[in-house]
Short mmCIF file of N, CA and C in Angstrom, two decimals:
data_model
loop_
_atom_site.label_atom_id
_atom_site.label_comp_id
_atom_site.label_asym_id
_atom_site.label_seq_id
_atom_site.Cartn_x
_atom_site.Cartn_y
_atom_site.Cartn_z
N MET A 1 -48.61 -0.69 -0.77
CA MET A 1 -47.41 -0.90 -0.11
C MET A 1 -46.76 0.41 0.28
N THR A 2 -46.12 0.38 1.35
CA THR A 2 -45.39 1.67 1.85
C THR A 2 -44.07 1.32 2.00
N TRP A 3 -43.07 2.32 2.32
CA TRP A 3 -41.82 2.07 2.48
C TRP A 3 -41.52 1.47 3.92
N SER A 4 -42.49 1.53 4.72
CA SER A 4 -42.43 0.89 6.10
C SER A 4 -42.87 -0.35 6.06
N ASN A 5 -43.47 -0.90 5.04
CA ASN A 5 -43.95 -2.29 5.00
C ASN A 5 -43.47 -2.89 3.93
N VAL A 6 -42.10 -3.19 3.76
CA VAL A 6 -41.46 -3.70 2.62
C VAL A 6 -41.72 -5.37 2.48
N PRO A 7 -42.12 -5.89 1.51
CA PRO A 7 -42.33 -7.31 1.55
C PRO A 7 -41.10 -8.03 1.82
N GLY A 8 -41.17 -9.03 2.52
CA GLY A 8 -39.84 -9.75 2.92
C GLY A 8 -39.10 -9.14 4.04
N GLY A 9 -39.42 -7.92 4.40
CA GLY A 9 -38.64 -7.29 5.50
C GLY A 9 -39.22 -7.67 6.71
N PRO A 10 -38.69 -7.02 7.95
CA PRO A 10 -39.29 -7.39 9.18
C PRO A 10 -40.48 -6.69 9.53
N PRO A 11 -41.39 -7.38 10.27
CA PRO A 11 -42.62 -6.93 10.56
C PRO A 11 -42.51 -5.63 11.40
N GLN A 12 -43.48 -4.72 11.42
CA GLN A 12 -43.32 -3.54 11.96
C GLN A 12 -43.40 -3.58 13.49
N SER A 13 -44.15 -4.52 13.95
CA SER A 13 -44.30 -4.69 15.48
C SER A 13 -44.12 -6.15 15.75
N ALA A 14 -43.14 -6.68 16.44
CA ALA A 14 -43.02 -8.01 16.53
C ALA A 14 -43.90 -8.56 17.77
N PRO A 15 -45.07 -9.29 17.43
CA PRO A 15 -45.95 -9.68 18.46
C PRO A 15 -45.15 -10.62 19.58
N SER A 16 -45.86 -10.72 20.63
CA SER A 16 -45.11 -11.32 21.73
C SER A 16 -44.86 -12.89 21.43
N GLY A 17 -45.72 -13.31 20.61
CA GLY A 17 -45.68 -14.96 20.25
C GLY A 17 -44.85 -15.09 18.90
N SER A 18 -44.04 -14.01 18.54
CA SER A 18 -43.38 -14.22 17.13
C SER A 18 -42.24 -15.05 17.36
N SER A 19 -41.69 -15.65 16.27
CA SER A 19 -40.46 -16.37 16.14
C SER A 19 -39.18 -15.56 16.41
N PRO A 20 -38.25 -16.17 17.12
CA PRO A 20 -36.83 -15.54 17.31
C PRO A 20 -36.40 -15.05 15.98
N GLY A 21 -36.35 -15.79 14.96
CA GLY A 21 -35.91 -15.16 13.61
C GLY A 21 -36.47 -13.86 13.22
N ALA A 22 -37.88 -13.59 13.50
CA ALA A 22 -38.44 -12.31 13.26
C ALA A 22 -37.80 -11.14 14.04
N ALA A 23 -37.52 -11.45 15.21
CA ALA A 23 -36.78 -10.59 16.14
C ALA A 23 -35.49 -10.09 15.60
N ASP A 24 -34.55 -11.31 15.17
CA ASP A 24 -33.25 -11.09 14.68
C ASP A 24 -33.38 -10.02 13.36
N ALA A 25 -34.39 -10.50 12.55
CA ALA A 25 -34.63 -9.76 11.31
C ALA A 25 -34.90 -8.28 11.60
N GLN A 26 -35.59 -8.12 12.56
CA GLN A 26 -35.95 -6.67 12.95
C GLN A 26 -34.61 -5.95 13.49
N ARG A 27 -33.88 -6.61 14.22
CA ARG A 27 -32.67 -5.94 14.65
C ARG A 27 -31.82 -5.71 13.52
N SER A 28 -31.67 -6.52 12.75
CA SER A 28 -30.69 -6.55 11.50
C SER A 28 -31.24 -5.26 10.62
N TRP A 29 -32.43 -5.28 10.27
CA TRP A 29 -33.13 -4.20 9.59
C TRP A 29 -32.70 -2.85 10.20
N GLU A 30 -32.92 -2.67 11.62
CA GLU A 30 -32.68 -1.51 12.19
C GLU A 30 -31.26 -1.04 12.21
N ARG A 31 -30.31 -1.95 12.21
CA ARG A 31 -28.74 -1.80 12.17
C ARG A 31 -28.42 -1.39 10.91
N GLY A 32 -29.28 -1.42 9.91
CA GLY A 32 -28.98 -1.09 8.59
C GLY A 32 -28.24 -2.26 7.68
N GLY A 33 -28.43 -3.56 8.14
CA GLY A 33 -27.90 -4.79 7.51
C GLY A 33 -28.23 -4.81 6.07
N THR A 34 -29.16 -4.14 5.62
CA THR A 34 -29.59 -4.32 4.32
C THR A 34 -29.19 -3.18 3.17
N THR A 35 -28.30 -2.26 3.74
CA THR A 35 -27.77 -1.27 2.89
C THR A 35 -26.18 -1.56 2.55
N LEU A 36 -25.77 -1.03 1.37
CA LEU A 36 -24.47 -1.24 1.00
C LEU A 36 -23.57 -0.22 1.65
N PHE A 37 -24.14 1.02 2.17
CA PHE A 37 -23.40 1.94 2.93
C PHE A 37 -23.96 2.10 4.22
N PRO A 38 -23.66 1.19 5.36
CA PRO A 38 -24.21 1.28 6.56
C PRO A 38 -23.59 2.68 7.14
N ALA A 39 -24.43 3.33 8.10
CA ALA A 39 -23.90 4.54 8.72
C ALA A 39 -22.64 4.07 9.56
N ALA A 40 -22.52 3.19 10.20
CA ALA A 40 -21.14 2.74 10.99
C ALA A 40 -20.10 2.63 10.06
N ARG A 41 -20.13 2.47 8.78
CA ARG A 41 -19.04 2.17 7.97
C ARG A 41 -18.77 3.29 6.86
N LEU A 42 -19.42 4.47 7.10
CA LEU A 42 -19.40 5.50 6.38
C LEU A 42 -18.00 6.16 6.01
N ALA A 43 -17.23 6.10 7.12
CA ALA A 43 -15.95 6.66 7.10
C ALA A 43 -14.89 5.73 6.29
N ASP A 44 -15.16 4.39 6.54
CA ASP A 44 -14.43 3.45 5.62
C ASP A 44 -14.73 3.47 4.14
N ARG A 45 -15.97 3.76 3.85
CA ARG A 45 -16.37 3.90 2.42
C ARG A 45 -15.79 5.12 1.78
N ILE A 46 -15.81 6.25 2.54
CA ILE A 46 -15.43 7.51 2.09
C ILE A 46 -13.96 7.60 1.71
N SER A 47 -13.15 6.83 2.78
CA SER A 47 -11.65 6.75 2.56
C SER A 47 -11.24 5.80 1.46
N THR A 48 -12.09 4.88 1.30
CA THR A 48 -11.89 3.76 0.14
C THR A 48 -12.19 4.67 -1.27
N VAL A 49 -13.35 5.38 -1.28
CA VAL A 49 -13.52 5.85 -2.49
C VAL A 49 -12.57 7.21 -2.76
N LEU A 50 -12.23 8.02 -1.83
CA LEU A 50 -11.21 8.84 -2.04
C LEU A 50 -9.59 8.39 -2.55
N LEU A 51 -9.29 7.12 -1.92
CA LEU A 51 -8.11 6.47 -2.37
C LEU A 51 -8.21 6.04 -3.74
N LEU A 52 -9.29 5.44 -4.12
CA LEU A 52 -9.60 4.87 -5.51
C LEU A 52 -9.55 6.14 -6.52
N ALA A 53 -10.14 7.01 -5.94
CA ALA A 53 -10.21 8.35 -6.94
C ALA A 53 -8.81 8.93 -7.18
N PHE A 54 -8.20 9.12 -5.99
CA PHE A 54 -6.71 9.41 -6.28
C PHE A 54 -5.82 8.65 -7.14
N GLY A 55 -6.08 7.34 -7.00
CA GLY A 55 -5.34 6.28 -7.76
C GLY A 55 -5.72 6.50 -9.20
N THR A 56 -6.94 6.66 -9.56
CA THR A 56 -7.36 6.91 -10.91
C THR A 56 -6.73 8.22 -11.39
N VAL A 57 -6.76 9.38 -10.81
CA VAL A 57 -6.31 10.66 -11.15
C VAL A 57 -4.65 10.52 -11.45
N MET A 58 -3.99 9.64 -10.57
CA MET A 58 -2.62 9.38 -10.50
C MET A 58 -2.38 8.70 -11.93
N THR A 59 -3.20 7.67 -12.07
CA THR A 59 -2.91 6.76 -13.30
C THR A 59 -3.28 7.64 -14.64
N VAL A 60 -4.24 8.51 -14.67
CA VAL A 60 -4.47 9.23 -15.79
C VAL A 60 -3.42 10.39 -16.12
N VAL A 61 -2.84 11.00 -15.01
CA VAL A 61 -1.70 11.76 -15.17
C VAL A 61 -0.35 11.22 -15.52
N THR A 62 -0.21 10.14 -15.06
CA THR A 62 0.81 9.28 -15.36
C THR A 62 0.82 8.86 -16.92
N THR A 63 -0.37 8.61 -17.45
CA THR A 63 -0.61 8.26 -18.88
C THR A 63 -0.13 9.43 -19.70
N ILE A 64 -0.78 10.61 -19.32
CA ILE A 64 -0.49 11.69 -20.10
C ILE A 64 1.02 12.10 -20.17
N VAL A 65 1.65 12.13 -19.01
CA VAL A 65 2.97 12.34 -18.97
C VAL A 65 3.95 11.20 -19.61
N GLY A 66 3.41 9.93 -19.46
CA GLY A 66 4.16 9.05 -20.32
C GLY A 66 4.13 9.15 -21.87
N ILE A 67 2.99 9.52 -22.40
CA ILE A 67 2.82 9.66 -23.66
C ILE A 67 3.73 10.78 -24.12
N ILE A 68 3.64 12.00 -23.44
CA ILE A 68 4.55 13.02 -23.60
C ILE A 68 5.95 12.80 -23.63
N ALA A 69 6.39 11.96 -22.49
CA ALA A 69 7.87 11.70 -22.42
C ALA A 69 8.22 10.74 -23.66
N VAL A 70 7.50 9.68 -23.84
CA VAL A 70 7.90 8.98 -24.82
C VAL A 70 7.91 9.54 -26.37
N ILE A 71 7.15 10.46 -26.62
CA ILE A 71 7.02 11.29 -27.88
C ILE A 71 8.36 12.10 -27.93
N SER A 72 8.53 13.03 -26.89
CA SER A 72 9.74 13.74 -26.84
C SER A 72 11.14 13.06 -26.80
N ALA A 73 11.10 11.87 -26.09
CA ALA A 73 12.40 11.21 -26.08
C ALA A 73 12.75 10.39 -27.40
N THR A 74 11.68 9.98 -27.98
CA THR A 74 11.95 9.08 -29.28
C THR A 74 12.12 10.04 -30.49
N ALA A 75 11.76 11.44 -30.41
CA ALA A 75 11.96 12.40 -31.46
C ALA A 75 13.41 12.46 -32.01
N SER A 76 14.32 12.53 -30.98
CA SER A 76 15.75 12.33 -31.52
C SER A 76 16.34 10.97 -31.44
N CYS A 77 15.73 10.09 -31.36
CA CYS A 77 16.18 8.59 -31.38
C CYS A 77 16.24 8.01 -32.63
N ASP A 78 17.39 7.94 -33.16
CA ASP A 78 17.62 7.24 -34.32
C ASP A 78 18.88 6.25 -34.42
N ALA A 79 18.95 5.37 -35.37
CA ALA A 79 19.92 4.24 -35.18
C ALA A 79 21.40 4.87 -35.38
N SER A 80 21.57 6.01 -35.81
CA SER A 80 23.07 6.60 -35.96
C SER A 80 23.47 6.98 -34.54
N THR A 81 22.60 7.24 -33.63
CA THR A 81 22.98 7.60 -32.31
C THR A 81 23.20 6.32 -31.29
N GLY A 82 22.73 5.28 -31.87
CA GLY A 82 22.80 4.04 -31.06
C GLY A 82 21.40 4.02 -30.10
N CYS A 83 20.45 4.76 -30.36
CA CYS A 83 19.27 4.89 -29.45
C CYS A 83 18.29 3.81 -29.96
N SER A 84 17.90 3.17 -28.89
CA SER A 84 16.59 2.19 -29.24
C SER A 84 15.54 2.57 -28.30
N PRO A 85 14.35 2.87 -28.88
CA PRO A 85 13.17 3.40 -28.22
C PRO A 85 12.47 2.37 -27.39
N GLY A 86 13.02 1.13 -27.34
CA GLY A 86 12.21 0.04 -26.63
C GLY A 86 12.20 0.29 -25.10
N ALA A 87 13.27 0.73 -24.56
CA ALA A 87 13.33 0.81 -23.03
C ALA A 87 12.23 2.14 -22.78
N TYR A 88 12.34 3.12 -23.56
CA TYR A 88 11.31 4.34 -23.35
C TYR A 88 9.84 3.66 -23.32
N PHE A 89 9.61 2.98 -24.18
CA PHE A 89 8.24 2.21 -24.23
C PHE A 89 7.89 1.41 -22.94
N GLY A 90 8.99 0.71 -22.82
CA GLY A 90 8.90 -0.23 -21.54
C GLY A 90 8.67 0.39 -20.31
N GLY A 91 9.49 1.43 -20.05
CA GLY A 91 9.31 2.27 -18.80
C GLY A 91 7.86 2.91 -18.74
N ALA A 92 7.38 3.40 -19.78
CA ALA A 92 6.08 4.04 -19.87
C ALA A 92 5.03 2.93 -19.73
N ALA A 93 5.23 1.68 -20.30
CA ALA A 93 4.26 0.83 -20.20
C ALA A 93 4.18 0.23 -18.74
N ILE A 94 5.35 -0.03 -18.24
CA ILE A 94 5.36 -0.51 -16.78
C ILE A 94 4.70 0.46 -15.70
N ALA A 95 4.80 1.86 -15.97
CA ALA A 95 4.17 2.82 -15.09
C ALA A 95 2.68 2.88 -15.29
N VAL A 96 2.30 3.14 -16.68
CA VAL A 96 0.87 3.11 -16.96
C VAL A 96 0.03 1.85 -16.83
N GLY A 97 0.68 0.81 -17.31
CA GLY A 97 -0.06 -0.59 -17.43
C GLY A 97 -0.11 -1.08 -15.87
N GLY A 98 0.98 -0.96 -15.31
CA GLY A 98 1.09 -1.64 -13.96
C GLY A 98 0.03 -0.80 -12.95
N SER A 99 -0.02 0.49 -13.08
CA SER A 99 -0.98 1.26 -12.24
C SER A 99 -2.36 1.05 -12.52
N PHE A 100 -2.66 0.75 -13.87
CA PHE A 100 -4.03 0.38 -14.43
C PHE A 100 -4.45 -0.98 -13.85
N VAL A 101 -3.61 -1.84 -14.07
CA VAL A 101 -3.99 -3.19 -13.59
C VAL A 101 -4.10 -3.28 -12.06
N ILE A 102 -3.38 -2.72 -11.24
CA ILE A 102 -3.45 -2.62 -9.92
C ILE A 102 -4.65 -1.89 -9.41
N GLY A 103 -4.99 -0.89 -10.18
CA GLY A 103 -6.21 -0.11 -9.91
C GLY A 103 -7.52 -0.85 -10.25
N VAL A 104 -7.48 -1.50 -11.05
CA VAL A 104 -8.70 -2.39 -11.55
C VAL A 104 -8.86 -3.53 -10.56
N ALA A 105 -7.92 -4.18 -10.19
CA ALA A 105 -7.81 -5.33 -9.13
C ALA A 105 -8.37 -4.70 -7.75
N THR A 106 -7.92 -3.51 -7.50
CA THR A 106 -8.17 -2.85 -6.19
C THR A 106 -9.71 -2.49 -6.19
N VAL A 107 -10.16 -1.99 -7.20
CA VAL A 107 -11.63 -1.61 -7.41
C VAL A 107 -12.32 -2.91 -7.09
N VAL A 108 -12.04 -4.13 -7.85
CA VAL A 108 -12.74 -5.32 -7.66
C VAL A 108 -12.65 -5.77 -6.21
N LEU A 109 -11.56 -5.81 -5.68
CA LEU A 109 -11.49 -6.26 -4.23
C LEU A 109 -12.23 -5.40 -3.33
N ALA A 110 -12.05 -4.15 -3.45
CA ALA A 110 -12.94 -3.05 -2.53
C ALA A 110 -14.47 -3.48 -2.74
N ILE A 111 -14.93 -3.65 -3.87
CA ILE A 111 -16.29 -3.75 -3.99
C ILE A 111 -16.84 -5.20 -3.35
N GLY A 112 -15.74 -6.24 -3.57
CA GLY A 112 -16.09 -7.58 -2.94
C GLY A 112 -16.24 -7.29 -1.51
N ALA A 113 -15.35 -6.57 -0.87
CA ALA A 113 -15.36 -6.22 0.72
C ALA A 113 -16.61 -5.71 1.00
N TRP A 114 -17.04 -4.66 0.15
CA TRP A 114 -18.29 -3.93 0.54
C TRP A 114 -19.45 -5.06 0.64
N ILE A 115 -19.63 -5.86 -0.50
CA ILE A 115 -20.39 -6.75 -0.54
C ILE A 115 -20.59 -7.76 0.55
N ARG A 116 -19.52 -8.05 1.05
CA ARG A 116 -19.31 -8.92 2.28
C ARG A 116 -19.38 -8.36 3.56
N ARG A 117 -19.43 -6.82 3.49
CA ARG A 117 -19.75 -6.05 4.62
C ARG A 117 -18.43 -5.99 5.48
N ARG A 118 -17.24 -5.99 4.78
CA ARG A 118 -15.91 -5.89 5.47
C ARG A 118 -15.43 -4.50 5.25
N SER A 119 -14.42 -4.22 6.10
CA SER A 119 -13.53 -2.99 5.90
C SER A 119 -12.84 -2.99 4.58
N SER A 120 -12.61 -1.89 3.80
CA SER A 120 -12.16 -1.95 2.67
C SER A 120 -10.96 -0.83 2.45
N TRP A 121 -10.90 0.07 3.36
CA TRP A 121 -9.88 1.10 3.24
C TRP A 121 -8.52 0.61 2.98
N TRP A 122 -8.08 -0.40 3.58
CA TRP A 122 -6.93 -1.09 3.81
C TRP A 122 -6.61 -1.54 2.34
N ILE A 123 -7.58 -2.15 1.59
CA ILE A 123 -7.37 -2.61 0.17
C ILE A 123 -6.98 -1.60 -0.66
N ALA A 124 -7.79 -0.45 -0.55
CA ALA A 124 -7.34 0.86 -1.48
C ALA A 124 -5.99 1.41 -1.08
N ALA A 125 -5.87 1.31 0.14
CA ALA A 125 -4.40 1.93 0.67
C ALA A 125 -3.37 1.25 0.06
N ILE A 126 -3.44 -0.23 0.12
CA ILE A 126 -2.31 -1.17 -0.41
C ILE A 126 -2.29 -0.73 -2.03
N GLY A 127 -3.40 -0.88 -2.74
CA GLY A 127 -3.52 -0.60 -4.08
C GLY A 127 -2.85 0.55 -4.35
N PHE A 128 -3.13 1.66 -3.64
CA PHE A 128 -2.46 3.06 -4.06
C PHE A 128 -1.13 3.02 -3.99
N VAL A 129 -0.55 2.38 -2.72
CA VAL A 129 0.94 2.32 -2.49
C VAL A 129 1.49 1.48 -3.60
N LEU A 130 0.85 0.28 -4.07
CA LEU A 130 1.52 -0.66 -5.16
C LEU A 130 1.42 0.21 -6.66
N ALA A 131 0.54 1.08 -6.67
CA ALA A 131 0.62 1.78 -7.98
C ALA A 131 1.63 2.84 -8.05
N ILE A 132 1.84 3.43 -6.85
CA ILE A 132 2.95 4.28 -6.72
C ILE A 132 4.28 3.60 -7.06
N GLY A 133 4.38 2.32 -6.50
CA GLY A 133 5.70 1.78 -6.68
C GLY A 133 5.78 1.26 -8.22
N CYS A 134 4.72 0.95 -8.94
CA CYS A 134 4.75 0.69 -10.30
C CYS A 134 5.07 1.77 -11.07
N ILE A 135 4.67 3.01 -10.80
CA ILE A 135 4.90 4.27 -11.40
C ILE A 135 6.42 4.67 -11.23
N THR A 136 6.80 4.37 -9.92
CA THR A 136 8.33 4.67 -9.61
C THR A 136 9.20 3.64 -10.42
N TRP A 137 8.82 2.52 -10.46
CA TRP A 137 9.73 1.34 -11.25
C TRP A 137 9.81 1.76 -12.70
N GLY A 138 8.59 2.13 -13.29
CA GLY A 138 8.61 2.55 -14.62
C GLY A 138 9.30 3.80 -14.98
N GLY A 139 9.31 4.80 -14.03
CA GLY A 139 9.95 5.90 -14.12
C GLY A 139 11.55 5.50 -14.16
N ILE A 140 11.90 4.72 -13.24
CA ILE A 140 13.47 4.32 -13.23
C ILE A 140 13.88 3.70 -14.50
N VAL A 141 13.19 2.72 -15.07
CA VAL A 141 13.34 2.26 -16.36
C VAL A 141 13.52 3.17 -17.36
N PHE A 142 12.61 4.25 -17.43
CA PHE A 142 12.58 5.22 -18.41
C PHE A 142 13.77 6.16 -18.19
N ALA A 143 14.11 6.47 -16.91
CA ALA A 143 15.17 7.28 -16.84
C ALA A 143 16.63 6.53 -17.10
N GLY A 144 16.64 5.33 -16.88
CA GLY A 144 17.77 4.50 -17.08
C GLY A 144 17.98 4.48 -18.76
N ALA A 145 16.76 4.58 -19.30
CA ALA A 145 16.93 4.61 -20.98
C ALA A 145 17.39 5.91 -21.44
N VAL A 146 16.99 6.73 -20.70
CA VAL A 146 17.32 8.27 -21.09
C VAL A 146 18.83 8.60 -20.81
N ASP A 147 19.31 8.03 -19.64
CA ASP A 147 20.83 8.09 -19.35
C ASP A 147 21.70 7.30 -20.46
N ALA A 148 21.09 6.12 -20.67
CA ALA A 148 21.87 5.30 -21.60
C ALA A 148 21.79 5.78 -22.91
N GLY A 149 20.87 6.46 -23.25
CA GLY A 149 20.70 7.23 -24.82
C GLY A 149 21.51 8.49 -24.61
N SER A 150 21.65 9.24 -23.57
CA SER A 150 22.53 10.33 -23.55
C SER A 150 23.98 10.08 -23.43
N THR A 151 24.20 8.79 -22.84
CA THR A 151 25.62 8.50 -22.71
C THR A 151 26.18 8.00 -24.08
N SER A 152 25.28 7.22 -24.76
CA SER A 152 25.82 6.73 -26.10
C SER A 152 25.95 7.85 -27.06
N SER A 153 24.94 8.85 -26.91
CA SER A 153 25.21 10.01 -27.91
C SER A 153 26.37 10.95 -27.64
N SER A 154 26.54 11.06 -26.33
CA SER A 154 27.71 11.77 -26.13
C SER A 154 29.07 11.27 -26.34
N VAL A 155 29.06 9.83 -26.27
CA VAL A 155 30.34 9.11 -26.58
C VAL A 155 30.44 9.12 -28.22
N GLY A 156 29.47 8.80 -28.97
CA GLY A 156 29.39 9.05 -30.30
C GLY A 156 29.81 10.24 -30.69
N SER A 157 29.47 11.35 -30.18
CA SER A 157 29.78 12.74 -30.62
C SER A 157 31.29 13.12 -30.22
N THR A 158 31.86 12.51 -29.32
CA THR A 158 33.19 12.83 -29.02
C THR A 158 34.16 12.01 -29.78
N ALA A 159 33.74 10.92 -30.28
CA ALA A 159 34.56 10.00 -31.04
C ALA A 159 34.98 10.65 -32.40
#
């Protein structure tokens, strides 16, 4: 068996009396219909992979920053200052968890589009934007907790 004579693949030369299905199979084979990365869709695949990679890096950086921020914010948080660490954890969880869940869903949908031979860059772009939205929302919740903690501690210190 050689690579040019794949079992179940199109015939190498379609005889004049061959069926119309064999000619269609030959054209499909020549168009690259049997590959996951057809040449015509290479830019789509590259942009999808890059957007997914940027989303992954963004989620990892958010995780590291979130862990450090929660540790530093809760270090001086105690009941005497009226501080509650729940909002710190909530903001970090929204940012990290939301971007992770959106990232996983985006990967699944993008691979599904690849299998169906559809364009997938827009799926990765929407997932990237939604992940940025989750990180922003989590940051706002975290910053609100920091502001509330600093306000209650400054009120307690002036009284």
